[in-house]
Amino acid sequence: MASETPDGPTAISPEILAAGTLVGPYEIEKQIGAGGMGVVFRAHDTRLDRKVAIKVIHPKRSSAQLQAAFVREARVISSLNHPGIVTIYDILRHERMTCIVMEFVQGIALHDAIPEGGFPVDRALSLGLAIGEAVAAAHAAGVVHRDLKPGNILIRDDGRVKILDFGLAKVASAVSADAETEPLSLFGGTAIGTVGYMAPEQARAETVDARADVYSFGVILFRLLTGAMPFRGANSMAVMHAAMTMDPASLRGSNPQIPAWLDSAVLRAMARNPADRYQSMQDLLAELHGQTSPSLHGFAPPVPPVGLAPPAERTIAVLPLVNISPDPENEYLCDGISEELIDGLTRINGLRVVSRSSSFHFKGTTPDVREIGKKLGASYLVHGSLRRAGDHLRLNVQLSKTAEGYQVWSQRFDTKVREVFALQDELTALVLEKLQQQLGVHFPGLDTGVPAAPPGSTAYDIYLQARYAFNRETPAGFKLAKELFERVAAADPDFAPALIGTAETHMRLDWYGLEPASESVPAVKGALAAALRLQPNSVSALCNLAITQAGWDWDWAAAGESFQRALSKGGEQAPVHFHYGLDYLTPLGRLEEALDHLRKASQLDPLSAIVSTAIGGCLYRMRRFDEAADTLQETLRRSPEFAHAHWSLGRVMIEQGSWNEALQHLEEAARTMGHSPAALAEIGYLHARKGERDLAHCAIQELRRRAETEWVSPLTEALVYTGLGEESAAVQGLQAAVDSRIRQLVWVNVDPRYDRLRANPAFHRLIATLGLPAAAADPSNM
């Protein structure tokens, strides 16, 4: 229950809207969203037996002014009547909270649906017209939205759009006599909106009219058609300056398929001077309607749910084979054969293959072909079983069509363990042949450069064991994988996959602070150089090369070129987008772009715990802590044992001041990954931030004691000293990390934990040494 203090009502506890709570006749089911100000819950209308959404002011931000603005938002939306604008059902009070009850929309935010490179022109126009007609209806009612952006536009499962979040809306028509005292926006008197989408006059905090929405709509069209933003910069001020002083580049430079008339229309909508734009949404829509097919008007093709790859006909998933051998130790063979089949199919031009981490999410389950197809966005599914008796293998493989749930092909293979490598190519070819028959298409085949030389049978068996150990994602697994990969590479130096595995394992050991860079760097560079000599077009090798150029060499130009080569050859592979976003764009402070690529990776690998954790980490670095927490909690609901998600969520909760919960997650990560120096430093930092200085200094002493017998990164002490506010010691530790080429240093540039050092000249010099533009502590500049 809320209580009153001399300063006004206390914050409402979030638990007051726990599942099962009745808000009037509406029964809360779960929280489904949170933004800077509001929290949204899904609820059940017990009177009309329907789902509704209930929006309340975030308890930590509640005030009389915000509550009044909140009520005004409800009134604004309820005054509008258009199928493209979310419908308000009710407004009521509950335990001192104002609750807006609105239409529940099952779908996806447009922001999460825009693919790399943008939509095809017809689809972009279809979406744009649907959005524009809803905005025009709001303008006709005298309402200017002032915060139009893909994040405020939902796409229902049937493809129709819904515009929401009118919290910044301005009523253009006459208002009541006491208008001067009414909160016309949540942020009256300042520049309101979202950087990148708001018109130049809006950024200057000038009076705006409907032409500001025309500008924002132009930016949305630009992004729908190209996948990119018209203006970019190192921070929000640079983006705003570019929008106020520069004209956007032609869209046709990004996509020559865009008609010249459409290019001209979008650029006119984004004119810097309002007088040079279309003077109304109706004028712009008339231009678009005059050039497009009537079939496009008002309706958009269906967009896949958040995180799921489009269910395209040419998308296939490979489940891990079921081990039906008496010996459970043969699990590595089942996983290895399945993983190698994924890798082989991934290299087929024109075929989309669901990534390993998502496919293996269903390991140990009975295949429900239809359900798995929906969750993975795959039209075809490869699954089967393996039995081993001594050196003999019996492999049963099926290809099923997920929409109908029926099997289209099956075959039994009887072979020997020493012949498994040859079987991989045969299996890939057979699956490809059956897909071509099913789809009536011809795939151009493999594009791998020089094929991998076949290893000896014993070496390949060891290679599969190494991959199995690596995929356990534990310190012990990485150490075993390192030993096994190096044994294979020594026995068969021309087997490129073992060389790449060697490089990746050393990189993981370095990442988790289990091996010094002085050991990792030469091992990784040597293995990658050998692998690229054998397979110069290997996407995996190129991607890992780019990571080393960024994280160890600090050669950002070279890293960018290597990533572009990897993207050009593996643009439909999740790891490329994942690492480009995390290892390149994030350190450079280009966090919006990084988030776009991480979300693209999530579309390609929808159930990957590491990808969704990276999305949460990106939101954390953007200082969007509530969204980061939601993302990481959802990751842990799917993968409760995933240590890195616990680790990342602990960091977020420190910033939220939830000390006990943060400690629980950091200790859980340490339990799973082992109590490494890095884990000890994270907990020491928490004690420092909490004001428990003695415990923080105890952590430092323990780190020094352990450094006498094992490798301890100097970044660990630096982190704890940063939490303590001891700047000189913190910078000294960071400089030692620079001298040791610690790869994690590049993320210090955008890490909220180091914000207190950003005014320190020595810290600025250190960031410059890394070749990075200094990021500001203000989240609006990230």
XYZ file of N, CA and C in Angstrom, residues 47-252:
618
model
N -15.003 -8.651 -17.361
C -16.391 -8.399 -17.787
C -16.607 -8.822 -19.231
N -15.682 -8.438 -20.100
C -15.870 -8.688 -21.535
C -15.000 -9.831 -22.047
N -14.270 -10.483 -21.152
C -13.463 -11.651 -21.497
C -12.542 -11.359 -22.685
N -11.644 -10.390 -22.500
C -10.693 -10.023 -23.547
C -9.388 -9.576 -22.892
N -8.312 -9.590 -23.674
C -7.028 -9.105 -23.211
C -6.992 -7.588 -23.355
N -6.404 -6.929 -22.383
C -6.198 -5.486 -22.455
C -4.776 -5.184 -22.014
N -4.321 -3.973 -22.315
C -3.034 -3.488 -21.811
C -3.320 -2.366 -20.819
N -2.605 -2.359 -19.722
C -2.778 -1.324 -18.705
C -1.442 -0.616 -18.528
N -1.463 0.709 -18.699
C -0.251 1.508 -18.602
C -0.313 2.376 -17.353
N 0.784 2.381 -16.586
C 0.875 3.216 -15.397
C 2.206 3.951 -15.426
N 2.281 5.069 -14.698
C 3.554 5.765 -14.558
C 4.495 4.884 -13.757
N 5.750 4.807 -14.192
C 6.727 4.006 -13.464
C 6.762 4.478 -12.012
N 6.623 3.580 -11.044
C 6.565 3.978 -9.635
C 7.726 4.863 -9.197
N 8.921 4.662 -9.741
C 10.080 5.447 -9.321
C 10.041 6.880 -9.859
N 9.142 7.156 -10.816
C 9.133 8.460 -11.467
C 7.810 9.202 -11.275
N 6.957 8.661 -10.442
C 5.630 9.235 -10.291
C 5.694 10.609 -9.633
N 4.858 11.535 -10.115
C 4.704 12.861 -9.520
C 3.347 13.391 -9.951
N 2.902 14.445 -9.268
C 1.601 15.015 -9.613
C 1.590 15.516 -11.049
N 2.698 16.140 -11.492
C 2.749 16.665 -12.859
C 2.686 15.540 -13.884
N 3.440 14.465 -13.624
C 3.440 13.357 -14.564
C 2.088 12.655 -14.606
N 1.450 12.524 -13.449
C 0.128 11.896 -13.428
C -0.858 12.728 -14.244
N -0.770 14.066 -14.132
C -1.666 14.926 -14.915
C -1.397 14.793 -16.403
N -0.107 14.736 -16.763
C 0.244 14.560 -18.173
C -0.225 13.203 -18.681
N -0.175 12.233 -17.789
C -0.582 10.873 -18.134
C -2.077 10.842 -18.470
N -2.869 11.526 -17.650
C -4.305 11.600 -17.910
C -4.557 12.320 -19.229
N -3.762 13.349 -19.475
C -3.931 14.087 -20.724
C -3.653 13.188 -21.930
N -2.623 12.306 -21.812
C -2.332 11.383 -22.905
C -3.555 10.526 -23.213
N -4.207 10.040 -22.148
C -5.398 9.212 -22.350
C -6.486 9.994 -23.067
N -6.658 11.253 -22.675
C -7.690 12.074 -23.319
C -7.358 12.322 -24.790
N -6.060 12.572 -25.063
C -5.642 12.813 -26.450
C -5.951 11.605 -27.314
N -5.532 10.401 -26.852
C -5.724 9.202 -27.659
C -7.201 8.884 -27.809
N -7.961 9.069 -26.717
C -9.383 8.728 -26.788
C -10.145 9.650 -27.727
N -9.553 10.828 -28.035
C -10.215 11.744 -28.971
C -10.016 11.311 -30.417
N -9.143 10.356 -30.636
C -8.837 9.903 -31.985
C -9.603 8.621 -32.296
N -9.997 8.468 -33.528
C -10.754 7.282 -33.925
C -10.234 6.799 -35.269
N -9.262 5.909 -35.206
C -8.662 5.399 -36.439
C -8.127 4.007 -36.164
N -8.271 3.058 -37.088
C -7.789 1.694 -36.844
C -6.280 1.595 -36.697
N -5.547 2.635 -37.105
C -4.100 2.621 -36.977
C -3.598 3.255 -35.695
N -4.520 3.655 -34.797
C -4.141 4.272 -33.523
C -4.731 3.431 -32.407
N -3.912 3.122 -31.408
C -4.355 2.262 -30.324
C -5.583 2.861 -29.634
N -6.536 2.010 -29.263
C -7.814 2.448 -28.692
C -7.742 2.464 -27.170
N -8.266 3.550 -26.570
C -8.375 3.647 -25.104
C -9.737 3.111 -24.682
N -9.740 2.198 -23.695
C -10.981 1.623 -23.199
C -11.456 2.299 -21.910
N -10.495 2.672 -21.055
C -10.901 3.073 -19.713
C -9.760 3.838 -19.062
N -10.081 4.587 -18.013
C -9.072 5.217 -17.170
C -9.592 5.150 -15.750
N -8.753 4.714 -14.837
C -9.204 4.547 -13.455
C -8.026 4.667 -12.521
N -8.343 4.776 -11.213
C -7.321 4.903 -10.186
C -7.220 3.593 -9.411
N -5.986 3.244 -9.028
C -5.773 2.053 -8.217
C -4.600 2.316 -7.288
N -4.864 2.315 -5.990
C -3.799 2.507 -4.999
C -2.937 3.718 -5.345
N -3.603 4.862 -5.589
C -2.945 6.141 -5.896
C -2.264 6.165 -7.269
N -2.470 5.144 -8.060
C -1.931 5.137 -9.416
C -3.043 5.400 -10.413
N -2.719 6.219 -11.419
C -3.630 6.396 -12.541
C -3.306 5.318 -13.575
N -4.329 4.584 -14.005
C -4.140 3.470 -14.932
C -4.934 3.736 -16.211
N -4.249 3.673 -17.333
C -4.915 3.766 -18.631
C -5.104 2.358 -19.162
N -6.347 2.000 -19.459
C -6.656 0.682 -20.000
C -6.858 0.835 -21.499
N -6.091 0.092 -22.267
C -6.125 0.266 -23.712
C -6.127 -1.076 -24.426
N -6.311 -0.982 -25.701
C -6.299 -2.147 -26.571
C -4.972 -2.897 -26.442
N -5.048 -4.211 -26.307
C -3.855 -5.056 -26.298
C -3.520 -5.449 -27.728
N -2.324 -5.116 -28.163
C -1.902 -5.379 -29.536
C -0.877 -6.506 -29.530
N -1.207 -7.604 -30.177
C -0.283 -8.730 -30.308
C 0.571 -8.484 -31.538
N 1.842 -8.241 -31.340
C 2.680 -7.972 -32.501
C 4.093 -7.599 -32.107
N 4.712 -6.765 -32.925
C 6.130 -6.443 -32.810
C 6.331 -4.951 -33.041
N 7.287 -4.348 -32.321
C 7.653 -2.958 -32.590
C 8.325 -2.888 -33.960
N 7.967 -1.878 -34.726
C 8.562 -1.720 -36.056
C 10.078 -1.681 -35.969
N 10.608 -1.097 -34.905
C 12.059 -1.016 -34.720
C 12.718 -2.380 -34.818
N 12.035 -3.408 -34.292
C 12.606 -4.751 -34.258
C 12.382 -5.520 -35.562
N 11.581 -4.957 -36.456
C 11.237 -5.685 -37.685
C 12.043 -5.236 -38.890
N 12.695 -4.054 -38.810
C 13.399 -3.518 -39.981
C 14.656 -4.341 -40.246
N 14.776 -4.947 -41.406
C 15.947 -5.792 -41.683
C 17.159 -4.968 -42.087
N 18.303 -5.597 -42.041
C 19.527 -4.983 -42.549
C 19.323 -4.613 -44.018
N 19.610 -3.356 -44.349
C 19.440 -2.909 -45.723
C 18.037 -2.446 -46.049
N 17.102 -2.535 -45.082
C 15.741 -2.065 -45.302
C 14.842 -3.095 -45.965
N 13.544 -2.759 -46.018
C 12.559 -3.616 -46.671
C 12.624 -3.448 -48.190
N 12.107 -4.422 -48.935
C 11.857 -4.172 -50.360
C 10.949 -2.952 -50.523
N 11.072 -2.254 -51.636
C 10.371 -0.982 -51.815
C 8.862 -1.124 -51.603
N 8.240 -2.148 -52.192
C 6.792 -2.295 -52.055
C 6.377 -2.462 -50.604
N 7.138 -3.263 -49.872
C 6.784 -3.503 -48.474
C 6.998 -2.249 -47.625
N 8.100 -1.531 -47.888
C 8.361 -0.291 -47.161
C 7.243 0.719 -47.406
N 6.815 0.824 -48.662
C 5.729 1.757 -48.980
C 4.422 1.331 -48.322
N 4.137 0.055 -48.316
C 2.913 -0.438 -47.696
C 2.870 -0.062 -46.221
N 3.993 -0.310 -45.521
C 4.073 0.086 -44.117
C 3.974 1.596 -43.956
N 4.711 2.328 -44.801
C 4.704 3.785 -44.704
C 3.324 4.376 -44.910
N 2.593 3.893 -45.896
C 1.247 4.408 -46.135
C 0.320 4.148 -44.952
N 0.427 2.952 -44.364
C -0.416 2.637 -43.215
C -0.097 3.570 -42.048
N 1.184 3.823 -41.809
C 1.581 4.731 -40.730
C 1.122 6.157 -41.036
N 1.374 6.587 -42.269
C 1.030 7.960 -42.641
C -0.451 8.251 -42.528
N -1.294 7.288 -42.897
C -2.737 7.526 -42.809
C -3.196 7.663 -41.365
N -2.574 6.912 -40.439
C -2.921 7.054 -39.024
C -2.466 8.413 -38.498
N -1.270 8.854 -38.894
C -0.774 10.158 -38.461
C -1.663 11.270 -39.016
N -2.061 11.140 -40.280
C -2.940 12.145 -40.881
C -4.267 12.240 -40.124
N -4.779 11.100 -39.652
C -6.022 11.116 -38.872
C -5.831 11.865 -37.557
N -4.672 11.677 -36.921
C -4.389 12.412 -35.683
C -4.313 13.905 -35.967
N -3.664 14.276 -37.067
C -3.569 15.696 -37.426
C -4.951 16.277 -37.694
N -5.809 15.514 -38.337
C -7.161 16.007 -38.625
C -7.929 16.307 -37.343
N -7.556 15.587 -36.254
C -8.201 15.827 -34.957
C -7.465 16.893 -34.153
N -6.455 17.506 -34.766
C -5.725 18.573 -34.093
C -4.605 18.094 -33.198
N -4.125 16.856 -33.389
C -3.099 16.296 -32.510
C -1.810 16.078 -33.297
N -0.717 16.662 -32.810
C 0.615 16.447 -33.362
C 1.344 15.485 -32.426
N 1.857 14.385 -32.953
C 2.439 13.349 -32.098
C 3.733 13.806 -31.423
N 4.683 14.321 -32.205
C 5.962 14.868 -31.760
C 6.980 13.821 -31.299
N 6.656 12.555 -31.372
C 7.670 11.532 -31.063
C 7.469 10.309 -31.952
N 7.203 10.543 -33.225
C 7.058 9.427 -34.163
C 8.406 8.755 -34.370
N 8.434 7.448 -34.194
C 9.653 6.661 -34.399
C 9.243 5.193 -34.451
N 10.070 4.327 -35.000
C 9.707 2.904 -35.101
C 9.396 2.250 -33.759
N 10.001 2.759 -32.676
C 9.721 2.182 -31.368
C 8.328 2.462 -30.860
N 7.658 3.473 -31.426
C 6.295 3.824 -31.021
C 5.254 3.336 -32.021
N 5.660 2.425 -32.890
C 4.745 1.875 -33.890
C 4.769 0.354 -33.765
N 3.613 -0.224 -33.548
C 3.507 -1.675 -33.451
C 2.944 -2.244 -34.741
N 3.415 -3.431 -35.099
C 2.865 -4.140 -36.245
C 2.164 -5.378 -35.722
N 0.878 -5.442 -35.909
C 0.129 -6.608 -35.457
C 0.534 -7.833 -36.252
N 0.154 -8.995 -35.718
C 0.503 -10.237 -36.407
C -0.106 -10.325 -37.801
N -1.213 -9.588 -38.034
C -1.816 -9.606 -39.371
C -1.221 -8.544 -40.288
N -0.207 -7.795 -39.794
C 0.478 -6.820 -40.622
C -0.005 -5.401 -40.488
N -1.120 -5.162 -39.791
C -1.632 -3.794 -39.661
C -0.850 -3.034 -38.588
N -0.727 -1.708 -38.788
C 0.054 -0.896 -37.856
C -0.837 -0.304 -36.775
N -0.213 -0.035 -35.634
C -0.860 0.663 -34.537
C 0.146 1.667 -33.971
N -0.216 2.947 -33.967
C 0.642 3.983 -33.387
C 0.223 4.184 -31.939
N 1.229 4.311 -31.069
C 0.930 4.510 -29.657
C 1.881 5.537 -29.066
N 1.826 5.681 -27.754
C 2.690 6.579 -26.985
C 2.553 8.033 -27.425
N 1.410 8.623 -27.099
C 1.174 10.034 -27.376
C 1.550 10.899 -26.173
N 2.478 10.408 -25.332
C 2.858 11.150 -24.135
C 3.446 12.509 -24.427
N 4.003 12.729 -25.632
C 4.582 14.022 -25.985
C 3.680 14.815 -26.921
N 2.450 14.296 -27.153
C 1.587 14.926 -28.150
C 1.206 16.342 -27.757
N 1.001 17.156 -28.787
C 0.571 18.539 -28.597
C -0.771 18.714 -29.279
N -1.731 19.294 -28.558
C -3.031 19.576 -29.148
C -2.931 20.901 -29.878
N -3.065 20.854 -31.199
C -2.858 22.048 -32.015
C -4.056 22.973 -31.996
N -5.238 22.419 -31.736
C -6.429 23.247 -31.736
C -6.554 23.991 -30.413
N -7.584 24.801 -30.314
C -7.780 25.608 -29.109
C -7.908 24.716 -27.888
N -7.323 25.199 -26.773
C -7.407 24.455 -25.525
C -8.172 25.282 -24.513
N -8.357 24.714 -23.331
C -9.189 25.361 -22.327
C -8.560 26.641 -21.814
N -9.336 27.412 -21.073
C -8.878 28.716 -20.614
C -7.694 28.617 -19.666
N -7.593 27.506 -18.947
C -6.479 27.361 -18.016
C -5.332 26.574 -18.636
N -5.201 26.711 -19.959
C -4.182 25.927 -20.661
C -2.781 26.216 -20.145
N -2.549 27.451 -19.693
C -1.212 27.788 -19.242
C -0.787 26.967 -18.032
N -1.774 26.478 -17.300
C -1.445 25.690 -16.111
C -1.501 24.203 -16.373
N -1.958 23.792 -17.563
C -2.033 22.366 -17.866
C -0.702 21.861 -18.394
N -0.281 20.680 -17.982
C 0.966 20.118 -18.519
C 0.749 19.631 -19.945
N 1.156 20.446 -20.923
C 0.911 20.079 -22.312
C 1.844 18.969 -22.782
N 2.904 18.710 -22.063
C 3.762 17.569 -22.378
C 4.483 17.158 -21.113
N 5.074 15.984 -21.165
C 5.824 15.520 -19.998
C 7.109 16.312 -19.811
N 7.563 16.994 -20.845
C 8.842 17.679 -20.787
C 8.709 19.105 -21.332
N 7.642 19.818 -20.956
C 7.394 21.144 -21.487
C 8.561 22.084 -21.255
N 8.852 22.932 -22.272
C 9.897 23.923 -22.133
C 11.263 23.471 -22.599
N 11.423 22.250 -23.038
C 12.710 21.768 -23.532
C 12.497 21.085 -24.871
N 13.608 20.751 -25.523
C 13.493 19.990 -26.771
C 12.994 18.595 -26.439
N 11.856 18.225 -26.994
C 11.286 16.918 -26.691
C 11.280 16.078 -27.951
N 11.282 14.781 -27.763
C 11.288 13.881 -28.898
C 12.470 12.940 -28.808
N 12.802 12.314 -29.914
C 13.888 11.351 -29.960
C 14.925 11.800 -30.981
N 16.179 11.900 -30.544
C 17.251 12.345 -31.420
C 17.313 11.426 -32.642
N 17.447 12.043 -33.796
C 17.479 11.295 -35.046
C 16.162 11.348 -35.778
N 15.060 11.502 -35.012
C 13.731 11.524 -35.623
C 13.064 12.897 -35.493
N 13.492 13.717 -34.546
C 12.794 14.994 -34.391
C 13.317 16.041 -35.367
N 12.389 16.893 -35.800
C 12.688 17.922 -36.789
C 13.673 18.936 -36.211
N 14.425 19.626 -37.065
C 15.393 20.619 -36.571
C 14.759 21.664 -35.663
N 13.569 22.177 -36.032
C 12.928 23.187 -35.181
C 12.534 22.601 -33.830
N 12.215 21.331 -33.814
C 11.881 20.660 -32.563
C 13.123 20.517 -31.689
N 14.260 20.208 -32.314
C 15.516 20.088 -31.577
C 15.936 21.422 -30.976
N 15.532 22.527 -31.628
C 15.863 23.855 -31.097
C 14.840 24.328 -30.069
N 13.886 23.458 -29.707
C 12.851 23.765 -28.704
C 11.946 24.909 -29.166
N 11.781 25.028 -30.498
C 10.868 26.037 -31.022
C 9.449 25.480 -31.070
N 8.484 26.338 -31.286
C 7.102 25.899 -31.440
C 6.990 25.051 -32.706
N 6.319 23.914 -32.596
C 6.210 23.017 -33.752
C 4.753 22.817 -34.127
N 4.553 22.397 -35.363
C 3.215 22.064 -35.833
C 3.281 20.705 -36.527
N 2.259 20.401 -37.319
C 2.165 19.077 -37.927
C 3.342 18.778 -38.855
N 4.036 19.814 -39.325
C 5.161 19.576 -40.228
C 6.333 18.894 -39.516
N 6.370 18.975 -38.180
C 7.393 18.228 -37.435
C 7.151 16.730 -37.572
N 5.875 16.320 -37.543
C 5.565 14.906 -37.762
C 5.866 14.495 -39.199
N 5.694 15.408 -40.159
C 6.042 15.105 -41.545
C 7.533 14.771 -41.639
N 8.352 15.565 -40.935
C 9.800 15.305 -40.923
C 10.097 13.927 -40.328
N 9.506 13.651 -39.159
C 9.750 12.365 -38.502
C 9.308 11.210 -39.388
N 8.183 11.384 -40.059
C 7.685 10.353 -40.970
C 8.665 10.144 -42.116
N 9.282 11.232 -42.597
C 10.296 11.111 -43.638
C 11.483 10.287 -43.171
N 11.910 10.498 -41.918
C 13.022 9.707 -41.371
C 12.639 8.232 -41.292
N 11.398 7.965 -40.867
C 10.929 6.580 -40.786
C 10.961 5.932 -42.167
N 10.472 6.657 -43.191
C 10.512 6.119 -44.553
C 11.953 5.857 -44.990
N 12.836 6.784 -44.650
C 14.255 6.619 -44.994
C 14.783 5.317 -44.414
N 14.439 5.061 -43.159
C 14.952 3.849 -42.517
C 14.270 2.592 -43.049
N 12.966 2.673 -43.330
C 12.275 1.516 -43.892
C 12.889 1.100 -45.222
N 13.315 2.074 -46.012
C 13.814 1.807 -47.350
C 15.291 1.433 -47.392
N 16.080 1.893 -46.406
C 17.531 1.673 -46.450
C 18.050 0.866 -45.264
N 17.271 0.778 -44.199
C 17.745 0.111 -42.991
C 18.659 0.972 -42.154
N 18.932 2.202 -42.590
C 19.886 3.076 -41.896
C 19.213 4.393 -41.515
N 19.877 5.149 -40.661
C 19.419 6.485 -40.298
C 20.046 7.503 -41.249
N 19.340 8.593 -41.541
C 19.894 9.585 -42.476
C 21.100 10.322 -41.933
N 21.158 10.505 -40.601
C 22.283 11.213 -40.001
C 22.869 10.354 -38.887
N 24.185 10.304 -38.846
C 24.869 9.553 -37.807
C 25.959 10.420 -37.203
N 26.364 10.099 -36.005
C 27.417 10.842 -35.340
C 27.902 10.099 -34.128
N 28.998 10.594 -33.547
C 29.582 9.916 -32.391
C 28.691 10.015 -31.170
N 27.808 11.023 -31.124
C 26.900 11.181 -29.989
C 25.654 11.914 -30.459
N 24.707 12.097 -29.532
C 23.431 12.680 -29.926
C 23.578 14.132 -30.379
N 24.510 14.877 -29.768
C 24.703 16.266 -30.180
C 25.195 16.333 -31.630
N 26.083 15.398 -31.998
C 26.579 15.378 -33.373
C 25.462 15.053 -34.351
N 24.579 14.143 -33.970
C 23.453 13.793 -34.838
C 22.529 14.990 -35.006
N 22.220 15.666 -33.886
C 21.334 16.842 -33.954
C 21.956 17.947 -34.801
N 23.270 18.141 -34.631
C 23.940 19.181 -35.424
C 23.873 18.854 -36.912
N 24.099 17.588 -37.242
C 24.042 17.196 -38.657
C 22.641 17.429 -39.216
N 21.602 17.081 -38.454
C 20.233 17.257 -38.939
C 19.890 18.729 -39.140
N 20.482 19.604 -38.336
C 20.162 21.031 -38.426
C 21.009 21.769 -39.457
N 22.103 21.139 -39.932
C 23.009 21.861 -40.836
C 23.247 21.172 -42.170
N 22.842 19.907 -42.294
C 23.144 19.151 -43.505
C 21.874 18.595 -44.130
N 21.952 18.337 -45.433
C 20.869 17.645 -46.121
C 21.179 16.156 -46.156
N 20.166 15.294 -46.015
C 20.425 13.855 -46.068
C 20.874 13.429 -47.459
N 21.650 12.367 -47.509
C 22.113 11.829 -48.790
C 20.960 11.138 -49.511
N 21.092 11.025 -50.800
C 20.085 10.319 -51.593
C 19.943 8.879 -51.130
N 18.714 8.406 -51.056
C 18.457 7.029 -50.670
C 18.959 6.061 -51.733
N 18.980 6.503 -52.965
C 19.346 5.622 -54.071
C 20.818 5.213 -53.983
